[in-house]
Short mmCIF file of C-alpha atoms in Angstrom, two decimals:
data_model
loop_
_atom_site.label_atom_id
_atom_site.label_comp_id
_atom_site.label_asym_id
_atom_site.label_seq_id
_atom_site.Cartn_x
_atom_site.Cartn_y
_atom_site.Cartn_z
CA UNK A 1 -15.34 -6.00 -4.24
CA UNK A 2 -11.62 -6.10 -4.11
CA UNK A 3 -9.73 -7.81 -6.95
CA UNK A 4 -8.29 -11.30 -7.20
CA UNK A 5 -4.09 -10.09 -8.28
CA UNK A 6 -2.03 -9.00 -5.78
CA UNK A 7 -0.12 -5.96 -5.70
CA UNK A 8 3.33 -4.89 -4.54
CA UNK A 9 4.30 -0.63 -4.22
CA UNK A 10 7.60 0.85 -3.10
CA UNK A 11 7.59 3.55 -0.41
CA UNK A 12 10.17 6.01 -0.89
CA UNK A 13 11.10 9.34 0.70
CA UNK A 14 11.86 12.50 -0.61
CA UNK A 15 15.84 11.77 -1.42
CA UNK A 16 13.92 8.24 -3.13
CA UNK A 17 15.41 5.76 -0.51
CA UNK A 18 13.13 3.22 -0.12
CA UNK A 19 11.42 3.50 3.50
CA UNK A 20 8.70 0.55 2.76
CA UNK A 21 6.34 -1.38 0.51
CA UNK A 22 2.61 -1.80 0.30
CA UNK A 23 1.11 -5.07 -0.75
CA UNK A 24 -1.88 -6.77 -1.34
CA UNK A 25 -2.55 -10.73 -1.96
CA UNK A 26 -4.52 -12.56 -3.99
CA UNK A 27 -7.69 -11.53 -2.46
CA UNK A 28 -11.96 -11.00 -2.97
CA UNK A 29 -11.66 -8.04 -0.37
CA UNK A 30 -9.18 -5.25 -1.05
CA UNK A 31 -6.83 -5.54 2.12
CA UNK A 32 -3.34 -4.23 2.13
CA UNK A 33 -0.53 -4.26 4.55
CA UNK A 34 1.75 -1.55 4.78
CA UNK A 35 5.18 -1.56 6.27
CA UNK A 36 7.77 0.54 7.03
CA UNK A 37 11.27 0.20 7.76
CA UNK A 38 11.59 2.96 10.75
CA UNK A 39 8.07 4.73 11.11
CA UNK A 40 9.90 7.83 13.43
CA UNK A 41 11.03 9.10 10.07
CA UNK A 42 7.85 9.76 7.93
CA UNK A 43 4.48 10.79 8.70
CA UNK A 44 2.23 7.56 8.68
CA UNK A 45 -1.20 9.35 8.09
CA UNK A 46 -0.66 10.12 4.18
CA UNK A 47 0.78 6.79 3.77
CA UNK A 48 -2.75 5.06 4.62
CA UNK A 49 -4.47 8.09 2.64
CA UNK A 50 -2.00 7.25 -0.33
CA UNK A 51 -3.03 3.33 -0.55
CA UNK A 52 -6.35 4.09 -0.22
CA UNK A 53 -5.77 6.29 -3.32
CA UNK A 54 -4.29 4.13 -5.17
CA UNK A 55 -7.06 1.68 -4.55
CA UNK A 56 -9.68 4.37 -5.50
CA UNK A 57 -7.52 4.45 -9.03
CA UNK A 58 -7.63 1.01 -9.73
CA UNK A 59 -11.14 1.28 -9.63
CA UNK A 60 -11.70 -0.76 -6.23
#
């Protein structure tokens, strides 16, 4: 089960502007809530494969 510190990721795109942030909360499940400052401009599908990546890394 999830893990009980929160974390906070920057989304950025190729150029490295920042285009959004995952975070988590203080938490027993693993939930995280991505957002993005103008979907239109990125492709959201790797996004949600990326978090659950990183999740997978931090051994969740």
């Amino acid at each position: 089960m999830g893990q009980f510190i929160g974390h906070n990721f920057e989304i950025a795109d190729a150029a490295g502007n920042s285009i959004g942030t995952i975070e988590s909360d203080f938490a027993i499940r693993d939930q995280y809530e991505i957002k993005l400052s103008d979907s239109s401009s990125v492709p959201i599908d790797p996004i949600v494969v990326a978090t659950v990546v990183i999740d997978a890394i931090q051994g969740n």
